[in-house]
Coordinates of C-alpha atoms in Angstrom, one line a residue:
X101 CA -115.3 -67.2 87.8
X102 CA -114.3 -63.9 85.9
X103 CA -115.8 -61.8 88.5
X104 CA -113.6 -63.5 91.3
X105 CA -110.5 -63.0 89.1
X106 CA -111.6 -59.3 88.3
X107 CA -111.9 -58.6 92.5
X108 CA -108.7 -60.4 92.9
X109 CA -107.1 -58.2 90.4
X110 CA -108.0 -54.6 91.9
X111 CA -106.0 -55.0 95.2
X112 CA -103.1 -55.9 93.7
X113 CA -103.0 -52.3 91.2
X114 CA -103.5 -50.5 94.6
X115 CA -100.3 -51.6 95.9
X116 CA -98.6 -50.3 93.3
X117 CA -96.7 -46.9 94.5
X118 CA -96.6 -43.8 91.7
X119 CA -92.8 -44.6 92.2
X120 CA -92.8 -48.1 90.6
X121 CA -95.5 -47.1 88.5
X122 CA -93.8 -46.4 85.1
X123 CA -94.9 -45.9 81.4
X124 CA -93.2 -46.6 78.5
X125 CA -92.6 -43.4 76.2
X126 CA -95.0 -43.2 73.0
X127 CA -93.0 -43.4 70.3
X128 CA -94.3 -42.4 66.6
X129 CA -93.6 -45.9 64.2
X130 CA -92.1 -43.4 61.6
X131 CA -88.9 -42.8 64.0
X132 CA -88.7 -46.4 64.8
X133 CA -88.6 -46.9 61.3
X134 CA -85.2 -45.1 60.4
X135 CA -83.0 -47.7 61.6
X136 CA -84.7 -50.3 60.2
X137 CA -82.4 -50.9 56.6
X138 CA -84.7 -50.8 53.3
X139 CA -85.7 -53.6 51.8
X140 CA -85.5 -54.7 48.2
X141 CA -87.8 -56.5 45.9
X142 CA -87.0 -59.8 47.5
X143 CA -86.8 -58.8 50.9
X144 CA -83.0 -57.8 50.4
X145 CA -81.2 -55.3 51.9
X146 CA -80.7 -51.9 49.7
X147 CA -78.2 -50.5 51.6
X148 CA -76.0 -47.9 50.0
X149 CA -72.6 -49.5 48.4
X150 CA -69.0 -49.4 50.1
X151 CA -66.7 -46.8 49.0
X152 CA -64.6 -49.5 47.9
X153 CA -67.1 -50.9 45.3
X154 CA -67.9 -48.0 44.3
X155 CA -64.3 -47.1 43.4
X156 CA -63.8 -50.9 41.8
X157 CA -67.0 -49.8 39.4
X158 CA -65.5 -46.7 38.5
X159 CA -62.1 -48.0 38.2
X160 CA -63.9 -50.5 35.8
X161 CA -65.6 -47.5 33.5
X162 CA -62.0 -45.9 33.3
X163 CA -60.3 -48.7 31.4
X164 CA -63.4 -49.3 29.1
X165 CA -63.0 -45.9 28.3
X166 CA -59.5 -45.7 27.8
X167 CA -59.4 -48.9 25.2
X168 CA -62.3 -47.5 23.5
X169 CA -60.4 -44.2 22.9
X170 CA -57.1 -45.8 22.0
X171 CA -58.9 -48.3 19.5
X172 CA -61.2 -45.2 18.4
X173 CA -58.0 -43.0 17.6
X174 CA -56.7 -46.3 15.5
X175 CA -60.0 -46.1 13.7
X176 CA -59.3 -42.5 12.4
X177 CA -55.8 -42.6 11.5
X178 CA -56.7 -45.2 9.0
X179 CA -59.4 -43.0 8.1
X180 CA -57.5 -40.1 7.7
X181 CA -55.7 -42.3 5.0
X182 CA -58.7 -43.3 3.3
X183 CA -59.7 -39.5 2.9
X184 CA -56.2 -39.1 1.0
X185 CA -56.9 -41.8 -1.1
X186 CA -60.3 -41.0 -2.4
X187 CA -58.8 -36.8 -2.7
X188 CA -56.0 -38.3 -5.4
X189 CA -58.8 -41.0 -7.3
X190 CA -61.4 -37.9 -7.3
X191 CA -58.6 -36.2 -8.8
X192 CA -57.6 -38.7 -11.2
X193 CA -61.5 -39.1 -11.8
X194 CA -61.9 -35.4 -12.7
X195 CA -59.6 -35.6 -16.0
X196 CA -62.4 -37.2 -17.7
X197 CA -64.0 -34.0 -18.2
X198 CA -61.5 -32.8 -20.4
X199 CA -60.2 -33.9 -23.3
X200 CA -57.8 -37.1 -22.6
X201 CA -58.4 -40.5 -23.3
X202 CA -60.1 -42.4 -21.4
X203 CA -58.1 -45.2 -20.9
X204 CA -55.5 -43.4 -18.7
X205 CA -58.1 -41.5 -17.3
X206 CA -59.6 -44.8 -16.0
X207 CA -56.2 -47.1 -15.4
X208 CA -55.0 -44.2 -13.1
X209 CA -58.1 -43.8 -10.7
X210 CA -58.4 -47.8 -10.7
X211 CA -55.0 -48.1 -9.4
X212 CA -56.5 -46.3 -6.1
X213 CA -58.9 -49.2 -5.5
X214 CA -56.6 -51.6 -4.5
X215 CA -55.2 -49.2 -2.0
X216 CA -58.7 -48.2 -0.4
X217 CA -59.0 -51.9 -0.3
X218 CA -56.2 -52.6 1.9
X219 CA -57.0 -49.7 4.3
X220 CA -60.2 -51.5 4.7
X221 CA -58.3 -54.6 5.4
X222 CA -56.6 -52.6 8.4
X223 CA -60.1 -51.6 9.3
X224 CA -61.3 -54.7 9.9
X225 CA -58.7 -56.3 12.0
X226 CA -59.1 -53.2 14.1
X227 CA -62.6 -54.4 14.7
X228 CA -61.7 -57.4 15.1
X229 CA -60.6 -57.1 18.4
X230 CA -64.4 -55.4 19.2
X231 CA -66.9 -58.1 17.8
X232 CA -70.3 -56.7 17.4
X233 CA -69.2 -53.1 18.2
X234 CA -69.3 -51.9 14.5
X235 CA -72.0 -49.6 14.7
X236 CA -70.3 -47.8 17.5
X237 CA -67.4 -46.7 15.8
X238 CA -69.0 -46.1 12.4
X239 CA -69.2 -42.9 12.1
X240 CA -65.6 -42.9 12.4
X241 CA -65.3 -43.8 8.7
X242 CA -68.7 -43.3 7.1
X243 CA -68.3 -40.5 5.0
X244 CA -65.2 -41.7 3.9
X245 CA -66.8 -44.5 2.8
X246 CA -69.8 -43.1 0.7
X247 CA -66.9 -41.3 -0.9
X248 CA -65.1 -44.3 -2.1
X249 CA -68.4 -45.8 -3.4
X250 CA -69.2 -42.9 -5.4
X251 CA -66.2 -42.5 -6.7
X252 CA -66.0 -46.6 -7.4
X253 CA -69.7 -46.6 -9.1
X254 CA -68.3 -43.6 -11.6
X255 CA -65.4 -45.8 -12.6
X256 CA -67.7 -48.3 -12.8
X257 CA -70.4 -46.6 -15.0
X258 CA -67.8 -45.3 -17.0
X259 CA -66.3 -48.6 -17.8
X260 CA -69.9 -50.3 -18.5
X261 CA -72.5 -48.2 -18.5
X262 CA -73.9 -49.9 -15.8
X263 CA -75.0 -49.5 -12.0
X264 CA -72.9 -51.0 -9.9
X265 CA -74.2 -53.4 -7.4
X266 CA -73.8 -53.6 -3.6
X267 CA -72.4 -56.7 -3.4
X268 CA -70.1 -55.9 -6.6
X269 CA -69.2 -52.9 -4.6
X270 CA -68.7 -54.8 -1.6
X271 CA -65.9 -56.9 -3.4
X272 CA -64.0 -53.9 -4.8
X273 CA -63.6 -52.7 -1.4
X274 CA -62.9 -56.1 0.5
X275 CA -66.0 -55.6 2.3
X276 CA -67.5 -58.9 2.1
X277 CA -67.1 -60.1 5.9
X278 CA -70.3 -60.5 7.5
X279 CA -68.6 -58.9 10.7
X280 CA -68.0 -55.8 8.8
X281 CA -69.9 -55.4 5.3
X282 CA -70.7 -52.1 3.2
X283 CA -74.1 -50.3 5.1
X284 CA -77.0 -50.5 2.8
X285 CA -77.6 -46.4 3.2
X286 CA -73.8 -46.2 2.8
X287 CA -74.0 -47.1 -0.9
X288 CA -77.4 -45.3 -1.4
X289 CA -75.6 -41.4 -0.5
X290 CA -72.6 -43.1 -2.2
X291 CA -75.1 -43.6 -5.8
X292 CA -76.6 -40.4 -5.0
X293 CA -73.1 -38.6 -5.1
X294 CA -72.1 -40.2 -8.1
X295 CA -75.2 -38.8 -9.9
X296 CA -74.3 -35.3 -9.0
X297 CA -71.0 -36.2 -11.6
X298 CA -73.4 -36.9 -14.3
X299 CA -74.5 -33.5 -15.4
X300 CA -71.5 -31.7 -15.5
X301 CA -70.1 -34.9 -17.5
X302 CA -72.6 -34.5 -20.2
X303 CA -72.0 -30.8 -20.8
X304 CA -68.4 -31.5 -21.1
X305 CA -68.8 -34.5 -23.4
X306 CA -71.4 -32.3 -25.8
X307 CA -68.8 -29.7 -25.5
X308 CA -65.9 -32.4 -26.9
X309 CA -68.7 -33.7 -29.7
X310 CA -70.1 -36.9 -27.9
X311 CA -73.7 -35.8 -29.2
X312 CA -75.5 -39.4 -28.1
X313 CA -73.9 -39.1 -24.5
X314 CA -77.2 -37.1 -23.0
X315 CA -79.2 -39.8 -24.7
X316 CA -77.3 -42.3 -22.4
X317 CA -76.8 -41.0 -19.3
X318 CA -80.6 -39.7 -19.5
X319 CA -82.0 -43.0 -20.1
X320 CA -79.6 -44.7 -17.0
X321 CA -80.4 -41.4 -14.7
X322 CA -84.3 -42.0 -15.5
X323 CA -83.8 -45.7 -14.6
X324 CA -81.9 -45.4 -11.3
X325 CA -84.6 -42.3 -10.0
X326 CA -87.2 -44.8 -10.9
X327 CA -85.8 -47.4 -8.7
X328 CA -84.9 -45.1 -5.6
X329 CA -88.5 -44.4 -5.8
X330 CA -89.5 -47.9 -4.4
X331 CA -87.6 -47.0 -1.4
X332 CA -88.9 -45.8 1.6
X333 CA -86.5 -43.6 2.8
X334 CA -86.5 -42.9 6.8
X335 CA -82.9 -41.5 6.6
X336 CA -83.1 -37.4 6.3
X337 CA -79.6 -37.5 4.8
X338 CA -80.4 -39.7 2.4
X339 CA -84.1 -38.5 1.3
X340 CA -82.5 -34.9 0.9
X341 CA -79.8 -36.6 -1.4
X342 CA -82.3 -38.9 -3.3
X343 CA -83.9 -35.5 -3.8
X344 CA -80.8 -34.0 -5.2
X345 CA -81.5 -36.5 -7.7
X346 CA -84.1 -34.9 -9.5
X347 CA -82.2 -31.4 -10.3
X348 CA -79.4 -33.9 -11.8
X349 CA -81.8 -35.4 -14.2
X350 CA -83.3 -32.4 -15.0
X351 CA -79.8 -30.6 -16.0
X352 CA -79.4 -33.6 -18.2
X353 CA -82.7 -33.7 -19.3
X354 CA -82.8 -30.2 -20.8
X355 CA -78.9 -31.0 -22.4
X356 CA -80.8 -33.7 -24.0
X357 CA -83.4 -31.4 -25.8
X358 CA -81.0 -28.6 -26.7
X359 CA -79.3 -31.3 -28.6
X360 CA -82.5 -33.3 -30.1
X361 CA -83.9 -29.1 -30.8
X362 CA -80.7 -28.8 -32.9
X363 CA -80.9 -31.9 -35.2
X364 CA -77.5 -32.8 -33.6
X365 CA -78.4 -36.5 -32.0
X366 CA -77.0 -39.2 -33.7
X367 CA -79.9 -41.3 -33.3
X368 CA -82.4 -38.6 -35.0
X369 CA -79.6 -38.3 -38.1
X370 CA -79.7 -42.0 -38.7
X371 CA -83.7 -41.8 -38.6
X372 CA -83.6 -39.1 -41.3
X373 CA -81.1 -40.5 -43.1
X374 CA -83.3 -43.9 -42.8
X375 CA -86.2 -42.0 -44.3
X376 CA -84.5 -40.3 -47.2
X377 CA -83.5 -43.2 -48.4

């Protein structure tokens, strides 16, 4: 049966003329390709976006960077006044290296912390408006901020004696909201700036006939080192700072044997005078 369908088959090619005979071009499947429209991951089309959503994403970026800069610049004019404020309390702080009670020396630089405090206030109703952007604008008034807490845990120290705490730190400032708190390495620089006071303190307080100050401020020094030392530190601000540390204890450390080399420490005298007896 094929072979009958194969002899039927031959006669009718031969009546085909050259002239009707035609063949359909070759064309390569890469050129037939290009007007076939990409396809995404899902079988989508990735064709390229209209000019007009383009311009509507753009338009988009625009405003987000305009309120961003508006609420920025509002960031920095409050920080500007934080800057002024912790210029007049480090002022006010400085007058305890001299010989004036300490009293006044203290009442006048605490009278700055309820201002810093306020500014803060302002901070955070800036923020407000940007929830869970804090990090962003930071660095807008970070080193402002490990300013104040130095200057806040020398009024502290001087007043007790004491370290003072983050979250007692966090309170002087009005930083308790969890939306905008006090940064941990914030108040770590801010410690470690406060200890770069300490030497200079010392020598002035030797100098004005406070004899058992080196013992003091050696033994607290020795203690705070001690405990930055438990820290891992990742920051390289903050390592080079924590390492600043040690040159502070050191200057204290040999004021502390000049004065014990001299018989001059009231703790040795009472010892002696102990003994004698």
């Amino acid at each position: 049966m094929r072979s009958a369908l194969f002899r039927s088959f031959i006669p009718a090619i031969h009546l085909l003329s050259p002239k009707t005979l035609t063949l359909a071009p070759l064309v390569p499947r890469s050129f037939t390709s290009i007007s076939r429209p990409m396809a995404g991951p899902e079988g989508e089309s990735m064709a390229s976006p209209s000019p007009l959503s383009m311009e509507k994403q753009f338009e988009g970026f625009r405003a987000n960077l305009e309120e961003s800069s508006s609420l920025r610049e509002r960031i920095r004019v409050v920080a500007a006044e934080m800057e002024s404020v912790t210029r007049i309390m480090h002022s006010n702080l400085l007058l305890v290296h001299q010989s004036l009670p300490i009293s006044e020396v203290l009442e006048k630089a605490a009278g700055q912390i309820e201002k810093l405090k306020g500014l803060y206030g302002r901070l955070a109703e800036i923020l407000h408006e940007c929830p869970g952007q804090y990090y962003r604008y930071h660095g807008d008034w970070r080193s402002e901020t490990q300013t104040a807490v130095s200057l806040v845990a020398f009024l502290h120290w001087l007043e007790t004696g004491n370290l003072l705490a983050h979250e007692d730190a966090e309170k002087k400032l009005g930083l308790g909201d969890s939306e905008f708190g006090l940064d941990i390495e914030d108040y770590l620089i801010g410690i470690c700036f406060m200890s770069n006071e300490l030497p200079r303190y010392v020598v002035n307080q030797v100098t004005a006939g406070d004899y058992d100050s080196p013992r003091k401020v050696l033994k607290f020094l020795t203690d705070l080192h001690a405990a930055f030392r438990m820290l891992n530190l990742r920051n390289d601000f903050l390592r080079k700072k924590f390492d600043g540390m040690k040159y502070d204890l050191r200057r204290v450390e040999e004021v502390f044997y000049d004065v014990k080399i001299r018989g001059l420490s009231p703790v040795d005298a009472a010892q002696e005078q102990t003994q004698q007896t």
